[in-house]
Coordinates of C-alpha atoms and ligand atoms in Angstrom, one line a residue:
M1 CA -56.3 19.9 -16.9
A2 CA -56.3 19.2 -13.3
R3 CA -59.8 19.3 -12.9
D4 CA -60.0 16.1 -15.8
E5 CA -57.6 14.2 -13.3
E6 CA -59.4 14.5 -10.3
A7 CA -63.3 13.6 -12.5
A8 CA -61.3 10.8 -14.4
G9 CA -57.3 9.9 -13.7
D10 CA -58.0 9.8 -10.1
R11 CA -60.4 8.2 -9.2
K12 CA -60.6 5.1 -7.5
P13 CA -60.2 1.9 -10.0
P14 CA -63.8 0.5 -10.9
S15 CA -64.6 -2.8 -8.6
Y16 CA -64.9 -5.4 -11.6
G17 CA -63.4 -9.3 -10.8
G18 CA -60.0 -10.1 -12.0
E19 CA -56.7 -9.4 -12.3
V20 CA -53.6 -10.3 -15.0
N21 CA -53.3 -14.1 -15.1
A22 CA -51.0 -16.4 -18.2
F23 CA -53.7 -16.8 -20.3
I24 CA -54.5 -12.9 -21.0
V25 CA -51.1 -12.5 -21.0
T26 CA -50.5 -14.8 -23.8
T27 CA -53.7 -14.5 -25.5
C28 CA -52.0 -10.4 -25.5
I29 CA -49.1 -11.3 -27.0
V30 CA -50.3 -13.4 -29.4
A31 CA -52.7 -10.6 -30.7
A32 CA -49.7 -8.2 -30.2
F33 CA -48.0 -9.9 -33.3
G34 CA -50.1 -8.2 -35.6
G35 CA -48.4 -5.7 -35.0
L36 CA -45.0 -7.3 -36.0
I37 CA -45.7 -7.3 -39.4
F38 CA -46.8 -3.6 -39.5
G39 CA -43.3 -3.0 -38.0
Y40 CA -41.6 -5.3 -40.1
D41 CA -42.8 -3.2 -43.3
L42 CA -42.4 0.7 -41.8
G43 CA -38.8 -1.0 -41.3
I44 CA -37.5 -3.0 -44.3
S45 CA -38.7 -0.8 -47.8
G46 CA -35.9 1.8 -46.4
G47 CA -33.3 -0.4 -46.4
V48 CA -34.1 -2.5 -49.5
T49 CA -35.0 0.7 -51.7
S50 CA -31.4 2.2 -50.8
M51 CA -29.6 -1.1 -51.9
D52 CA -27.9 -1.3 -55.7
S53 CA -29.2 -4.9 -57.1
F54 CA -32.8 -3.8 -56.2
L55 CA -32.5 -0.7 -58.1
M56 CA -30.6 -2.4 -60.5
K57 CA -33.6 -4.8 -61.3
F58 CA -36.4 -3.1 -60.8
F59 CA -35.9 0.9 -61.0
P60 CA -32.9 1.1 -63.3
S61 CA -33.5 4.4 -64.0
V62 CA -33.7 5.8 -60.6
Y63 CA -30.6 3.9 -60.3
R64 CA -28.7 5.4 -63.1
K65 CA -29.8 9.0 -61.9
E66 CA -27.8 8.2 -58.5
V67 CA -25.2 7.6 -60.1
A68 CA -24.9 10.0 -62.3
D69 CA -26.2 12.3 -60.0
Q70 CA -23.5 15.3 -59.2
N71 CA -25.9 17.3 -57.1
Q72 CA -24.1 18.9 -54.1
N73 CA -27.4 20.4 -52.4
M74 CA -27.7 17.5 -49.3
Y75 CA -31.8 18.7 -49.5
C76 CA -32.4 17.8 -53.0
K77 CA -29.9 14.5 -53.4
F78 CA -32.8 11.8 -52.9
D79 CA -36.1 12.9 -54.2
S80 CA -37.8 10.2 -56.8
H81 CA -40.9 9.8 -56.6
L82 CA -41.2 6.3 -58.4
L83 CA -38.9 5.2 -55.5
T84 CA -41.4 6.4 -53.0
L85 CA -44.1 5.0 -54.4
F86 CA -42.6 1.6 -54.0
T87 CA -42.7 2.2 -50.0
S88 CA -45.3 4.5 -49.7
S89 CA -48.2 2.5 -51.9
L90 CA -49.0 0.1 -49.2
Y91 CA -50.6 2.9 -46.8
L92 CA -52.9 3.4 -49.4
S93 CA -54.6 -0.3 -49.6
A94 CA -54.1 -0.3 -46.3
L95 CA -56.2 2.6 -45.8
V96 CA -58.6 1.0 -47.8
A97 CA -58.3 -2.6 -46.3
C98 CA -59.3 -0.6 -42.4
M99 CA -62.5 0.1 -43.7
C100 CA -63.6 -3.4 -45.4
A101 CA -62.5 -5.1 -42.3
S102 CA -64.3 -2.7 -40.1
T103 CA -67.1 -4.5 -41.1
I104 CA -66.0 -8.1 -40.8
T105 CA -64.6 -7.1 -37.4
R106 CA -68.4 -5.9 -36.4
K107 CA -70.2 -8.8 -38.0
Y108 CA -68.3 -11.4 -37.4
G109 CA -65.8 -11.3 -34.7
R110 CA -61.9 -9.4 -34.5
K111 CA -60.5 -12.6 -35.5
L112 CA -61.2 -13.2 -38.2
S113 CA -59.9 -9.8 -39.3
M114 CA -56.7 -11.0 -37.7
L115 CA -56.7 -14.6 -39.5
S116 CA -57.7 -12.8 -42.7
G117 CA -54.8 -9.8 -42.5
G118 CA -52.6 -12.7 -41.6
L119 CA -53.1 -14.8 -44.7
V120 CA -53.5 -11.9 -47.3
F121 CA -49.8 -10.9 -46.0
L122 CA -48.5 -13.7 -46.1
A123 CA -49.4 -14.0 -49.7
G124 CA -47.8 -11.0 -50.1
A125 CA -44.7 -11.6 -49.0
I126 CA -44.8 -14.7 -51.2
I127 CA -44.9 -13.1 -53.7
N128 CA -43.2 -10.3 -53.5
A129 CA -39.9 -12.7 -52.8
A130 CA -40.8 -14.0 -56.2
A131 CA -41.0 -10.8 -57.6
V132 CA -38.8 -11.5 -61.2
N133 CA -40.8 -7.9 -62.2
V134 CA -42.4 -4.4 -60.8
A135 CA -46.0 -5.5 -61.5
M136 CA -45.4 -8.9 -58.9
L137 CA -43.3 -6.1 -56.3
I138 CA -47.1 -4.0 -56.3
V139 CA -48.8 -6.4 -56.2
G140 CA -46.8 -8.4 -53.4
R141 CA -47.2 -4.5 -52.1
L142 CA -50.8 -3.8 -52.1
L143 CA -51.8 -7.4 -50.5
L144 CA -49.4 -6.7 -47.6
G145 CA -51.4 -3.4 -47.2
V146 CA -54.4 -5.2 -47.4
G147 CA -53.1 -7.6 -44.1
V148 CA -51.7 -4.5 -42.2
G149 CA -55.2 -3.0 -43.3
F150 CA -56.9 -5.4 -41.5
C151 CA -54.6 -6.2 -38.4
N152 CA -54.3 -2.8 -38.1
Q153 CA -58.1 -2.2 -37.5
S154 CA -58.9 -5.4 -35.5
I155 CA -55.9 -5.6 -33.3
P156 CA -56.0 -2.4 -31.5
V157 CA -60.0 -2.8 -30.9
Y158 CA -59.5 -6.8 -29.3
L159 CA -56.4 -5.9 -26.9
S160 CA -58.3 -3.3 -25.3
E161 CA -61.8 -5.2 -25.0
I162 CA -59.8 -8.4 -23.8
A163 CA -57.3 -6.5 -20.6
P164 CA -59.1 -5.6 -17.7
A165 CA -59.8 -2.0 -17.3
K166 CA -56.3 -1.8 -14.2
W167 CA -54.2 -2.7 -17.2
R168 CA -55.2 -1.8 -20.6
G169 CA -53.0 0.8 -21.3
A170 CA -50.3 -2.2 -20.9
M171 CA -51.9 -4.8 -22.8
N172 CA -52.7 -2.5 -25.4
I173 CA -49.3 -0.9 -26.1
G174 CA -48.2 -4.7 -26.5
F175 CA -49.6 -4.4 -30.1
Q176 CA -46.8 -0.9 -30.3
M177 CA -44.0 -3.1 -28.7
M178 CA -44.4 -5.4 -31.7
I179 CA -44.4 -2.9 -33.9
T180 CA -41.0 -1.5 -32.6
I181 CA -39.6 -4.9 -32.7
G182 CA -40.9 -5.4 -36.4
I183 CA -38.8 -2.4 -37.2
L184 CA -36.2 -3.3 -35.4
A185 CA -36.0 -6.7 -36.5
A186 CA -36.5 -5.2 -40.6
N187 CA -33.4 -3.0 -39.9
L188 CA -31.3 -6.1 -38.3
V189 CA -32.1 -7.9 -41.5
N190 CA -31.1 -5.6 -43.7
Y191 CA -28.1 -5.0 -42.5
W192 CA -27.2 -8.5 -42.9
T193 CA -29.0 -9.1 -46.4
A194 CA -27.1 -6.1 -47.7
K195 CA -23.4 -7.9 -47.7
I196 CA -24.8 -11.2 -49.4
P197 CA -22.5 -11.1 -52.5
S198 CA -25.5 -12.0 -55.0
G199 CA -27.2 -9.2 -55.2
N200 CA -30.6 -11.0 -53.8
G201 CA -30.3 -9.9 -50.5
W202 CA -33.8 -7.9 -51.0
R203 CA -35.2 -11.3 -51.7
I204 CA -34.8 -12.8 -47.9
S205 CA -35.3 -8.7 -46.7
L206 CA -38.9 -9.7 -48.4
G207 CA -39.2 -12.6 -48.2
L208 CA -38.5 -12.9 -44.2
A209 CA -41.8 -11.1 -44.0
A210 CA -43.3 -14.7 -44.0
V211 CA -42.4 -15.0 -40.6
P212 CA -44.7 -13.1 -38.2
A213 CA -47.1 -13.4 -40.8
L214 CA -47.2 -16.9 -40.4
M215 CA -47.0 -16.2 -36.6
I216 CA -50.1 -13.5 -35.9
T217 CA -52.7 -16.2 -38.5
V218 CA -51.5 -19.6 -37.6
G219 CA -51.4 -17.3 -33.3
S220 CA -54.8 -16.2 -34.7
L221 CA -56.4 -19.7 -35.0
F222 CA -55.8 -20.9 -31.6
L223 CA -56.9 -16.8 -29.9
P224 CA -60.4 -16.7 -28.5
D225 CA -62.4 -13.5 -29.4
T226 CA -63.6 -11.5 -26.9
P227 CA -66.7 -11.4 -24.9
N228 CA -67.8 -7.7 -26.0
S229 CA -67.8 -9.5 -29.4
I230 CA -69.3 -12.7 -28.9
L231 CA -72.8 -10.7 -27.3
E232 CA -72.8 -8.5 -30.0
R233 CA -73.4 -11.7 -32.3
G234 CA -75.7 -12.4 -29.8
D235 CA -74.2 -15.3 -27.5
A236 CA -74.8 -14.3 -24.4
A237 CA -73.9 -17.5 -22.4
K238 CA -70.8 -17.8 -24.1
A239 CA -70.1 -14.0 -23.7
K240 CA -70.1 -14.8 -20.4
Q241 CA -68.5 -17.9 -19.9
M242 CA -65.3 -16.6 -21.9
L243 CA -65.1 -13.4 -20.1
Q244 CA -65.4 -15.6 -16.9
K245 CA -62.4 -17.4 -18.4
I246 CA -60.3 -14.2 -19.0
R247 CA -60.9 -12.6 -16.2
G248 CA -59.9 -16.0 -14.4
T249 CA -63.0 -15.5 -11.7
D250 CA -66.9 -16.0 -12.1
D251 CA -67.3 -12.9 -10.3
V252 CA -67.6 -10.8 -13.4
D253 CA -71.4 -9.9 -12.9
A254 CA -71.0 -6.1 -13.0
E255 CA -68.4 -6.5 -15.9
F256 CA -70.8 -8.3 -17.3
E257 CA -73.8 -6.2 -17.0
D258 CA -72.4 -2.9 -18.9
L259 CA -71.1 -5.4 -21.5
V260 CA -75.1 -6.7 -22.2
R261 CA -76.0 -2.9 -22.3
A262 CA -73.0 -1.9 -24.4
S263 CA -74.8 -3.9 -26.7
A264 CA -78.0 -3.5 -26.2
A265 CA -77.2 0.0 -27.1
A266 CA -74.9 -1.5 -30.0
K267 CA -77.7 -3.1 -31.6
K268 CA -79.9 -0.2 -32.3
I269 CA -77.2 1.0 -34.2
D270 CA -76.9 0.4 -38.2
R271 CA -74.3 2.5 -40.5
P272 CA -72.2 3.1 -37.4
M273 CA -69.3 4.7 -39.6
R274 CA -72.1 7.1 -40.8
R275 CA -72.8 8.1 -36.9
L276 CA -68.9 8.2 -36.5
L277 CA -69.9 11.3 -39.3
T278 CA -72.4 12.8 -38.3
E279 CA -73.9 12.7 -34.7
R280 CA -73.2 15.7 -32.2
R281 CA -72.7 12.9 -29.0
Y282 CA -69.9 11.3 -31.0
R283 CA -68.1 14.6 -31.8
P284 CA -65.5 13.8 -29.0
Q285 CA -64.8 10.4 -30.4
L286 CA -64.3 11.7 -34.4
V287 CA -62.1 14.3 -33.0
F288 CA -59.8 11.7 -31.3
C289 CA -59.7 9.1 -34.2
T290 CA -59.0 12.2 -37.1
L291 CA -56.7 14.0 -35.3
I292 CA -54.4 11.5 -33.3
P293 CA -52.8 9.8 -36.4
F294 CA -52.9 13.4 -38.0
F295 CA -51.0 14.4 -35.1
Q296 CA -49.1 11.0 -34.8
Q297 CA -47.9 11.3 -38.1
V298 CA -46.7 15.3 -38.4
T299 CA -44.6 14.1 -36.0
G300 CA -42.5 13.3 -38.7
I301 CA -41.6 10.1 -36.6
N302 CA -41.6 8.2 -40.2
V303 CA -38.9 10.2 -41.6
V304 CA -36.4 8.6 -39.2
M305 CA -38.2 4.7 -39.7
F306 CA -38.0 5.7 -43.6
Y307 CA -34.7 7.8 -44.5
A308 CA -33.2 7.6 -41.2
P309 CA -30.2 5.7 -43.3
V310 CA -29.8 8.2 -46.0
L311 CA -30.2 11.4 -43.6
F312 CA -27.6 9.8 -41.7
K313 CA -25.0 9.6 -44.1
T314 CA -26.5 13.1 -46.0
L315 CA -24.9 14.5 -43.0
G316 CA -21.3 13.0 -43.5
L317 CA -21.9 9.4 -41.4
G318 CA -20.4 6.8 -43.7
Q319 CA -22.8 3.8 -44.4
S320 CA -21.7 1.6 -42.3
A321 CA -22.4 3.8 -39.2
S322 CA -25.5 5.5 -40.8
L323 CA -26.9 2.3 -41.2
M324 CA -25.6 1.3 -37.5
S325 CA -26.7 4.6 -36.3
S326 CA -30.0 3.8 -37.4
L327 CA -29.8 0.2 -35.7
I328 CA -29.8 2.5 -32.2
T329 CA -32.1 4.5 -32.6
G330 CA -34.3 1.5 -34.0
F331 CA -33.3 -0.4 -30.7
F332 CA -33.7 3.0 -28.1
N333 CA -37.2 2.8 -29.6
V334 CA -38.7 -1.0 -28.3
V335 CA -36.5 0.0 -25.0
A336 CA -38.3 3.4 -24.8
T337 CA -41.7 1.3 -25.2
F338 CA -41.4 -0.3 -22.3
V339 CA -41.1 2.5 -20.2
S340 CA -45.1 3.5 -21.8
I341 CA -45.5 0.5 -20.5
Y342 CA -44.9 0.6 -16.7
V343 CA -46.6 4.5 -16.9
A344 CA -49.7 4.3 -19.1
D345 CA -52.1 3.1 -16.1
R346 CA -49.9 4.4 -13.2
F347 CA -49.7 7.9 -14.1
G348 CA -52.0 8.6 -17.3
R349 CA -51.9 8.5 -20.6
R350 CA -51.9 12.7 -20.8
S351 CA -48.8 12.9 -18.7
L352 CA -47.8 10.9 -21.3
F353 CA -48.4 13.2 -24.2
L354 CA -47.2 16.1 -22.6
E355 CA -43.2 14.6 -21.9
G356 CA -43.1 13.4 -25.0
G357 CA -45.0 16.5 -27.3
I358 CA -42.2 18.5 -25.2
Q359 CA -39.0 16.4 -25.6
M360 CA -40.1 15.7 -29.0
I361 CA -40.1 19.5 -29.7
I362 CA -36.8 20.4 -27.9
C363 CA -35.1 17.1 -30.2
Q364 CA -36.4 18.4 -33.4
V365 CA -35.6 22.2 -33.2
V366 CA -32.1 21.0 -31.9
V367 CA -31.5 19.1 -35.3
G368 CA -32.8 21.7 -37.5
G369 CA -31.0 24.1 -35.7
M370 CA -27.8 22.4 -36.6
I371 CA -28.5 21.0 -39.5
A372 CA -29.6 25.1 -40.4
G373 CA -26.1 26.1 -39.2
S374 CA -24.2 23.1 -41.1
F375 CA -25.9 23.1 -44.5
G376 CA -27.8 26.5 -44.3
T377 CA -30.2 26.8 -47.3
S378 CA -27.6 26.0 -49.9
G379 CA -27.3 22.4 -49.0
T380 CA -24.0 22.3 -48.7
G381 CA -21.4 22.2 -45.7
Q382 CA -20.9 19.7 -43.5
L383 CA -20.5 18.6 -40.6
S384 CA -17.5 17.2 -38.2
T385 CA -17.7 13.7 -37.0
A386 CA -18.8 15.3 -33.1
A387 CA -21.9 16.8 -34.4
A388 CA -22.9 14.1 -36.3
V389 CA -22.9 12.3 -33.3
L390 CA -25.3 15.1 -31.5
V391 CA -27.2 14.5 -33.8
V392 CA -27.8 10.7 -34.3
V393 CA -27.9 11.6 -29.8
F394 CA -31.0 14.2 -30.8
V395 CA -33.1 12.1 -32.9
T396 CA -32.9 9.0 -30.7
G397 CA -34.1 11.1 -28.0
F398 CA -37.1 12.3 -30.5
V399 CA -37.3 8.3 -30.9
M400 CA -37.4 7.8 -27.9
A401 CA -40.3 9.9 -26.8
F402 CA -42.8 9.3 -29.2
A403 CA -41.8 5.6 -28.2
W404 CA -42.9 6.3 -25.1
S405 CA -46.3 8.9 -26.1
W406 CA -48.1 9.3 -29.4
G407 CA -46.1 5.9 -30.9
P408 CA -48.2 3.7 -28.1
M409 CA -51.3 6.5 -27.6
G410 CA -52.1 6.8 -30.4
W411 CA -53.1 3.3 -31.1
L412 CA -54.3 2.8 -27.3
V413 CA -56.6 6.3 -27.3
P414 CA -59.0 5.9 -29.9
T415 CA -60.0 2.1 -29.4
E416 CA -60.7 3.2 -26.0
I417 CA -62.6 6.2 -25.8
C418 CA -65.1 4.5 -28.7
P419 CA -68.4 2.7 -27.0
L420 CA -68.9 -0.2 -28.6
E421 CA -71.3 0.2 -31.1
L422 CA -68.8 2.6 -32.9
R423 CA -65.3 0.9 -31.6
S424 CA -65.2 -1.0 -35.2
A425 CA -65.7 2.2 -37.3
G426 CA -63.4 4.1 -34.8
Q427 CA -60.9 2.7 -34.9
A428 CA -61.4 2.4 -39.2
M429 CA -60.6 5.9 -39.0
N430 CA -57.9 6.2 -36.6
A431 CA -55.8 3.8 -38.7
G432 CA -57.4 4.7 -42.1
V433 CA -56.2 7.9 -40.9
N434 CA -53.1 6.9 -39.9
M435 CA -52.6 5.1 -43.0
F436 CA -52.9 8.0 -45.1
F437 CA -51.2 10.5 -43.5
T438 CA -48.2 7.4 -42.8
F439 CA -48.4 7.4 -47.4
V440 CA -47.9 10.8 -47.6
I441 CA -45.2 11.1 -45.8
G442 CA -43.7 8.6 -47.2
Q443 CA -44.3 9.9 -50.4
F444 CA -44.0 13.2 -49.6
F445 CA -41.0 13.7 -47.4
L446 CA -37.9 13.9 -49.6
S447 CA -39.6 16.3 -51.9
L448 CA -40.9 18.4 -49.2
L449 CA -37.0 18.3 -47.8
C450 CA -35.6 19.6 -51.2
N451 CA -38.2 23.0 -50.6
L452 CA -38.7 23.6 -47.5
K453 CA -34.7 22.6 -46.3
F454 CA -34.0 22.3 -42.3
G455 CA -37.1 24.9 -42.2
L456 CA -39.0 21.0 -42.5
F457 CA -37.2 19.9 -38.7
F458 CA -39.0 22.9 -37.9
L459 CA -42.1 22.5 -39.5
F460 CA -42.8 18.9 -37.4
A461 CA -41.2 21.2 -34.1
A462 CA -44.8 23.2 -34.8
F463 CA -47.3 20.6 -35.2
V464 CA -46.3 19.1 -32.2
V465 CA -46.8 22.7 -30.3
V466 CA -50.1 22.6 -31.3
M467 CA -50.3 18.8 -30.5
T468 CA -49.3 19.0 -27.1
G469 CA -51.6 21.7 -26.6
F470 CA -54.2 20.2 -27.9
I471 CA -54.0 16.9 -25.7
Y472 CA -53.4 19.9 -22.3
F473 CA -56.7 21.5 -23.3
F474 CA -58.9 18.8 -24.5
L475 CA -57.8 14.8 -23.8
P476 CA -59.6 13.9 -20.2
E477 CA -58.0 11.2 -18.7
T478 CA -58.6 7.4 -19.5
R479 CA -56.7 5.5 -17.3
N480 CA -58.4 3.1 -14.7
V481 CA -61.9 4.1 -16.6
P482 CA -64.1 0.9 -17.4
I483 CA -63.9 0.8 -21.3
E484 CA -67.7 0.4 -21.6
D485 CA -67.9 3.5 -18.7
M486 CA -66.2 5.4 -21.0
G487 CA -69.0 8.4 -21.7
E488 CA -69.1 8.9 -18.1
V489 CA -65.4 10.7 -19.2
F490 CA -66.4 12.8 -21.2
R491 CA -69.4 14.2 -19.0
R492 CA -67.8 15.6 -17.2
H493 CA -64.8 17.2 -19.2
W494 CA -65.7 20.7 -19.3
F495 CA -65.2 20.8 -23.4
W496 CA -67.1 17.6 -24.1
Q497 CA -69.7 17.9 -21.7
K498 CA -72.1 19.6 -24.2
Y499 CA -71.7 17.1 -26.8
A500 CA -72.8 14.7 -23.4
V501 CA -76.1 12.8 -24.2
D502 CA -77.8 11.1 -20.7
D503 CA -78.5 8.1 -19.8
D504 CA -82.4 8.7 -20.7
D505 CA -81.2 10.3 -24.3
D506 CA -79.8 7.0 -24.8
N507 CA -82.6 5.1 -24.0
N508 CA -84.7 7.2 -26.6
K509 CA -82.5 7.7 -29.2
G510 CA -81.3 3.9 -29.1
G511 CA -77.2 4.6 -28.7
S512 CA -74.1 5.6 -26.8
A513 CA -72.3 4.4 -23.9
P514 CA -74.3 3.3 -21.2
R515 CA -73.6 5.1 -17.5
R516 CA -73.4 1.9 -15.0
S517 CA -73.9 1.8 -12.1
V518 CA -69.8 1.6 -10.8
E519 CA -69.4 4.0 -8.4
L520 CA -67.0 6.0 -10.2
K521 CA -65.5 8.3 -7.9
Ligands
BGC601 C1 -46.8 4.5 -36.0 C2 -46.0 4.1 -36.5 C3 -44.3 4.2 -36.7 C4 -44.1 3.8 -35.2 C5 -42.9 3.3 -35.3 C6 -46.3 3.8 -35.1 O1 -47.4 4.1 -33.4 O2 -48.4 4.3 -36.1 O3 -46.3 4.7 -37.3 O4 -43.6 4.3 -37.6 O5 -44.8 3.8 -34.4 O6 -42.3 3.0 -33.8

């Protein structure tokens, strides 16, 4: 809303010292490597589960059914719960891991969570590549999930804290960038391994997950801990030195003063997750940390990420054209993420959310309409090649819109709106809800498609209408606002101000982000 833009986003950047330097850029890139393991997972399983050799070895009944299937209804062709469980189970263990990681991240530092995530993921990749039975596959998947959970909980927190306010958006989006690169890398690997004649290509696909795992494991050993986290664990002198180092200047007093206050407030808080869930003052954080990840998943993005080759194939493209089309959408997914890196800190988070939402609705309605026109409710029919190409174009338009809006903003906004005392719990909530709905979409999309038919695309579009309205009315602009000053943004928001608590109340009750001395207007 115009008033909020004025209240928050259009204010002058605050007077913290420090600029982007080589140290901080390298640090952020290394930390964002964690996004690679998540992306690789998202991208790899769809291809692997479509490899005949993999199906014959682990899911022979699914394979037999697929070969014998004479079902002409394209909406119901690939509906198999057992197989989708292989893909989606990972996100259930990630959900549990996010919650455990929250405590480790808070008590022992962001780095330890990243290191643990990398190591467990590595073990999962090795077990999966060596799998001789379904049990090994499942154990491997569960370990991969634990790794993803730890990294997705800790890395966005780490990036938001280490970046200077002015560049926080761009640096945090490094995480999403790595997710998209991971997805593309997985698509490319599958494209190649599917053609390996021995039939063991899937082992390479699953085993190569060890590469991003090693990158984040080794990388995290060299990462500095964030000043916020060092302070939270009680070493003020070291925290200040670290802040000077990452900001590349000794002039960090204003920012350090804020960190000290935030940390003092954080120390008074025990059981942050319970407080997030129950205290009225944290209602905005609770709402955004649960609704943003939910909305992110009900855009239907992972339908494309998991099932694009299958979808394109059912629409009439050949096997190889389908895989190629998925590579094209994967490529534009990466390219479009660059747009958000450029725009987020210049024009704000709201503009990306709103434009992305509108573009996604248009693309979903067009794709749904074309499928309805050609396949109707019976699911039989054929798209002409030109129409199939048009579908690929609109799916790509949808992926690009997501890639510069709900993709990166879905990881950035929840971390930056939480005060220090809640940050770890808030991100656990965000990542946990995200994992849960990734699981739901992975597990139930194919049956939903079978039941709702083309209507499913309109259902996703309807969700995007609702969530775009939600952003328009309820999300204040957070661009350029120092992370420990975020409370001020909510105090000025037309709706959230009634949940805001003043400094005096903070002192009395012990908590919430402190109001600081930097002039915000
Ligand atoms: C989402 C994933 C999605 C990916 C696509 C991420 O932000 O959390 O679920 O697959 O973006 O690039």
